[in-house]
mmCIF file of C-alpha atoms in Angstrom:
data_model
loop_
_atom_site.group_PDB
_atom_site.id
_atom_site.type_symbol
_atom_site.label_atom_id
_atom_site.label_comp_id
_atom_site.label_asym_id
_atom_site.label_seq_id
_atom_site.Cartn_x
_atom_site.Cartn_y
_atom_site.Cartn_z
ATOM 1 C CA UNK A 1 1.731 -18.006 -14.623
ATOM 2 C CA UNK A 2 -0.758 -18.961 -17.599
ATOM 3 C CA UNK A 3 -3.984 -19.126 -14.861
ATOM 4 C CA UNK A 4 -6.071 -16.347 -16.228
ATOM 5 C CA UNK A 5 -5.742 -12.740 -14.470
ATOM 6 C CA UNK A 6 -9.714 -12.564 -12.517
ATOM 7 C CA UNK A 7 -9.021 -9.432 -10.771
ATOM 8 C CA UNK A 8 -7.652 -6.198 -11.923
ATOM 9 C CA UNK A 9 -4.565 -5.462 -9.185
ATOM 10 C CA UNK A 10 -4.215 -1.752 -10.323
ATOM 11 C CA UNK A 11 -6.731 0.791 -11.636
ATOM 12 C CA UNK A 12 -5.467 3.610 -13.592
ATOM 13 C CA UNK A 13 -7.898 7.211 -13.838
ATOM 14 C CA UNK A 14 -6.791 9.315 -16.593
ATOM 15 C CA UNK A 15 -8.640 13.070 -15.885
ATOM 16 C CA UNK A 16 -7.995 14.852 -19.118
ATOM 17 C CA UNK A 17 -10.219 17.996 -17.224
ATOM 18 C CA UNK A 18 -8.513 21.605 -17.243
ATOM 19 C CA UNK A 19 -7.566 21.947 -13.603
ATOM 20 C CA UNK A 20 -6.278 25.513 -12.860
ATOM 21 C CA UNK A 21 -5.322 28.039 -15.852
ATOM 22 C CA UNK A 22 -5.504 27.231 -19.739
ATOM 23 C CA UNK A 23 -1.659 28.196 -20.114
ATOM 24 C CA UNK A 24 0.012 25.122 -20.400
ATOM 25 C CA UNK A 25 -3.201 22.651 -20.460
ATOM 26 C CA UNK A 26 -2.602 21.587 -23.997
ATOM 27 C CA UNK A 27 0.841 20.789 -22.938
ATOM 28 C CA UNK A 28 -0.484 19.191 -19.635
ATOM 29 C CA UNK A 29 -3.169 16.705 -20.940
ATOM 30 C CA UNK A 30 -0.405 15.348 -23.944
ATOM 31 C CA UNK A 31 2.136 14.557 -20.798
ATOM 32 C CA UNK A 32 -0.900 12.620 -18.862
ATOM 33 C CA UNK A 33 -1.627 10.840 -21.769
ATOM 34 C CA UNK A 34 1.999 9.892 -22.237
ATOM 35 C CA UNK A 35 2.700 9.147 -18.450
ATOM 36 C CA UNK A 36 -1.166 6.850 -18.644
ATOM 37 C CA UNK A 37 0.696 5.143 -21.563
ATOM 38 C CA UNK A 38 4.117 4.566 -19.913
ATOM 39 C CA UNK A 39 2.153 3.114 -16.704
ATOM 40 C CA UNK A 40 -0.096 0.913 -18.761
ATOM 41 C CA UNK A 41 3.451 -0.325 -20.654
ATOM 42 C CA UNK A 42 5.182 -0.850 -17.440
ATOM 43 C CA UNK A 43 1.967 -3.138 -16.025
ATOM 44 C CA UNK A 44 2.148 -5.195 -19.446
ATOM 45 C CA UNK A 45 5.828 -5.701 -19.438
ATOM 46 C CA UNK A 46 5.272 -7.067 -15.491
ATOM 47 C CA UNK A 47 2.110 -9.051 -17.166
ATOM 48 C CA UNK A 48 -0.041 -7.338 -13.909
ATOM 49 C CA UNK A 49 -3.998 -7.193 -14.575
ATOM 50 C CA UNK A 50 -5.155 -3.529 -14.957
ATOM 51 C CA UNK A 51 -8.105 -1.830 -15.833
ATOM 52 C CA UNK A 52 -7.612 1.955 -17.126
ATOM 53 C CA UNK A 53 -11.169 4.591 -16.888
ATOM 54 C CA UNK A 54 -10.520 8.017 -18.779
ATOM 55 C CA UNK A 55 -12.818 11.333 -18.739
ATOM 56 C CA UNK A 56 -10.894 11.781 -21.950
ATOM 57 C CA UNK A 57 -12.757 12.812 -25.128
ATOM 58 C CA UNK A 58 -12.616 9.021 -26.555
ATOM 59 C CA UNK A 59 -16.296 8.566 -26.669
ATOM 60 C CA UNK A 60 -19.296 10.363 -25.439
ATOM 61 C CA UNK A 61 -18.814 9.018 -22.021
ATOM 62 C CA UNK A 62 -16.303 7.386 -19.600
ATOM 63 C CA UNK A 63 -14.327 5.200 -21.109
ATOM 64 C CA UNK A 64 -12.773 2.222 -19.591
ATOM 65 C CA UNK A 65 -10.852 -0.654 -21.151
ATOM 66 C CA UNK A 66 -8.846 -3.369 -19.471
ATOM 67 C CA UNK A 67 -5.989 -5.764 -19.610
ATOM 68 C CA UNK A 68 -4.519 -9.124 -17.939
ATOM 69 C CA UNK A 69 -0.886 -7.812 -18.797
ATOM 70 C CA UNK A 70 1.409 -9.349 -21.782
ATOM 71 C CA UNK A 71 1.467 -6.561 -24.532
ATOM 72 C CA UNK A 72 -1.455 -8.149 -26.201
ATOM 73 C CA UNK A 73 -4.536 -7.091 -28.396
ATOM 74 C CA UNK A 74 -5.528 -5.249 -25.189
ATOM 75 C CA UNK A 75 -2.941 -3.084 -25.036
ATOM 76 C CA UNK A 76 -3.004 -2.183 -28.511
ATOM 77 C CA UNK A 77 -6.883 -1.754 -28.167
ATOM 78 C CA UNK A 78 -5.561 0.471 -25.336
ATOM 79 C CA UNK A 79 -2.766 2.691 -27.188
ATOM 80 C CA UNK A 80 -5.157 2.728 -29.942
ATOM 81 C CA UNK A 81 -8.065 5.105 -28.032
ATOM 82 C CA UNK A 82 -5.416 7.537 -25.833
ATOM 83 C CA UNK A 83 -3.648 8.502 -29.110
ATOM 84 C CA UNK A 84 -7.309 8.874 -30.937
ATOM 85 C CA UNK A 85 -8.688 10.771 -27.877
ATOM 86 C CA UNK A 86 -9.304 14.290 -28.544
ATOM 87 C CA UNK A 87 -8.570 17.522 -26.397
ATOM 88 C CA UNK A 88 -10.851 18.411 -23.412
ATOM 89 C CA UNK A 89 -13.231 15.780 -21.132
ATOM 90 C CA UNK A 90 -16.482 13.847 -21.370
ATOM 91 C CA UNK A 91 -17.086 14.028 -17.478
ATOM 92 C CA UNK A 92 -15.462 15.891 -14.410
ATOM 93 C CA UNK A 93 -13.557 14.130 -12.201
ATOM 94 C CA UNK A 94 -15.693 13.789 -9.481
ATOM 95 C CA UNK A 95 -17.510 11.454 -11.606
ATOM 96 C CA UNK A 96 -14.177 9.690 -12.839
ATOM 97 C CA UNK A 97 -13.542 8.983 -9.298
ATOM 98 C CA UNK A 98 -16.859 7.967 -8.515
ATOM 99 C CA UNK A 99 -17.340 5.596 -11.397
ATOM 100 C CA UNK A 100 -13.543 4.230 -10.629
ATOM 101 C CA UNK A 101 -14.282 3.765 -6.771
ATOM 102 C CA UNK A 102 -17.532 1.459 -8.021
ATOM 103 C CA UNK A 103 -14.706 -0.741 -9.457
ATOM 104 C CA UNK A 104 -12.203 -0.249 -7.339
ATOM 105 C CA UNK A 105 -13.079 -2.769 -4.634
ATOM 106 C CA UNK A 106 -11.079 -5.296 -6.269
ATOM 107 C CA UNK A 107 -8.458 -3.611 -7.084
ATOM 108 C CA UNK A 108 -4.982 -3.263 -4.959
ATOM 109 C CA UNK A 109 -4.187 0.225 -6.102
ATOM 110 C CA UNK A 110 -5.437 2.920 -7.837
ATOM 111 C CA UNK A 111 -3.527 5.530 -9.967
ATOM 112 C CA UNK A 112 -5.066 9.048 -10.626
ATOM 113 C CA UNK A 113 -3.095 10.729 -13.432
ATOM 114 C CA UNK A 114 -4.611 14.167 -13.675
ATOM 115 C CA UNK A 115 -3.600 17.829 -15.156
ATOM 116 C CA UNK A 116 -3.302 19.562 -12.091
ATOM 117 C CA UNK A 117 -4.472 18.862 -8.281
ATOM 118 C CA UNK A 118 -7.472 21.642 -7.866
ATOM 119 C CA UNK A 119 -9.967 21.976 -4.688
ATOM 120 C CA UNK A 120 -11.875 19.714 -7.024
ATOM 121 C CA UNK A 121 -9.639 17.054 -7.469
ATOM 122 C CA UNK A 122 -8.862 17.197 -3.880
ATOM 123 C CA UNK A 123 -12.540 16.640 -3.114
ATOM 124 C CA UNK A 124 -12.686 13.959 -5.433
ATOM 125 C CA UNK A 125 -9.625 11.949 -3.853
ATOM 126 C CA UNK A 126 -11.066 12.662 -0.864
ATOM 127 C CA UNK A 127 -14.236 10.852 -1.287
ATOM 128 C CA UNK A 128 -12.421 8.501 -3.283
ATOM 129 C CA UNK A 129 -10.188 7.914 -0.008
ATOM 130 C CA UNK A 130 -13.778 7.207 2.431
ATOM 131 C CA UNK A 131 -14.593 4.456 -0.025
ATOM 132 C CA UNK A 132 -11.312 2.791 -0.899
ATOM 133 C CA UNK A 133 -9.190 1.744 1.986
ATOM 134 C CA UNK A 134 -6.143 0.703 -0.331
ATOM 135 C CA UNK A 135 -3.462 2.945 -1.802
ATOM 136 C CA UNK A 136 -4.024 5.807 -3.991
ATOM 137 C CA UNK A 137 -1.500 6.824 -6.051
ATOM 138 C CA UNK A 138 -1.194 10.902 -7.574
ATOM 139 C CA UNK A 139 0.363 11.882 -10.948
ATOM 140 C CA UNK A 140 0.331 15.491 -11.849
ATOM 141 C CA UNK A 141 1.172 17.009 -14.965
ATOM 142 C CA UNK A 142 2.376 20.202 -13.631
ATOM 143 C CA UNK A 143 4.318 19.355 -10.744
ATOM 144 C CA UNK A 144 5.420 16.405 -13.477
ATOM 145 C CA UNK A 145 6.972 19.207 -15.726
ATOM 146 C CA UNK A 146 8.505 21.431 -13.186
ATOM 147 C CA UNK A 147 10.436 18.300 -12.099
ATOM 148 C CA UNK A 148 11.571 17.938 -15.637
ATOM 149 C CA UNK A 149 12.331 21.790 -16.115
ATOM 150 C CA UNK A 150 14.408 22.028 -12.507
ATOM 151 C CA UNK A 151 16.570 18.600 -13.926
ATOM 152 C CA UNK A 152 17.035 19.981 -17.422
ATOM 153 C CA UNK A 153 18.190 23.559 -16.263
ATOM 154 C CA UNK A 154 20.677 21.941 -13.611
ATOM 155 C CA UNK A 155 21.899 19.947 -16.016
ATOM 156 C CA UNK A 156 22.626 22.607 -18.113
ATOM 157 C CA UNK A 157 24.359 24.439 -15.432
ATOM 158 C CA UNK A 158 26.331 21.378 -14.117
ATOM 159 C CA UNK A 159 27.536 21.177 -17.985
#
């Protein structure tokens, strides 16, 4: 329990780039950024080593920070850049996946959290899928908020 975390179990890839129409991107990117944060929260609270790599407008290139789990300075470091980061992407997310696939060899998991799954995402989990063996997991904004609008409207008609 206190032996130092060496490898990163899970590897989180935040693509902040517009996928699909501009109608509802705004709304899109602030749900990945909340659903990155919820993920990184749950792999604190469960003290599991992560390592999190973002297109997202945080610097002027791909930005990647990392944690061995336990709601320390890490995670603040963390919360701290995704609620600083601005609208729009750095990078595409072919490159995302490519830089996250360099790192991803020791890594159990990875988790793409993305606006919207384009033929360019699908490319890029694709190749992303040739290098790493291991499970990839897919978050999608969109299909995120229909899910949410189809269980708010039946509970408003079950009501």
């Amino acid at each position: 329990r206190f032996d130092p975390v060496w490898q990163r179990s899970v590897l989180i890839a935040l693509d902040t780039q517009l996928h699909g129409d501009f109608d509802g991107y705004i709304d899109q990117q602030e749900l990945c950024f909340s659903v990155a944060r919820t993920v990184c929260e749950q792999l604190e609270q469960r003290r599991i080593g992560y390592e999190l790599v973002t297109n997202a407008a945080i610097k002027g290139e791909l930005a990647g920070f990392s944690s061995s789990g336990g709601m320390g300075g890490s995670f603040q470091k963390i919360l701290y850049a995704l609620g600083s980061a601005q609208n729009g992407c750095i990078r595409s997310v072919e490159e995302l996946m490519h830089a996250v696939c360099l790192g991803a060899h020791r890594c159990e998991m990875i988790v793409l959290i993305s606006t919207h799954c384009d033929a360019r995402v699908e490319r890029a989990l694709n190749k992303a899928r040739e290098i790493k063996r291991g499970q990839i997991i897919t978050l999608f904004a969109d299909q995120l908020m229909s899910s949410l609008d189809e269980a708010s409207e039946e509970g408003r008609a079950g009501a």
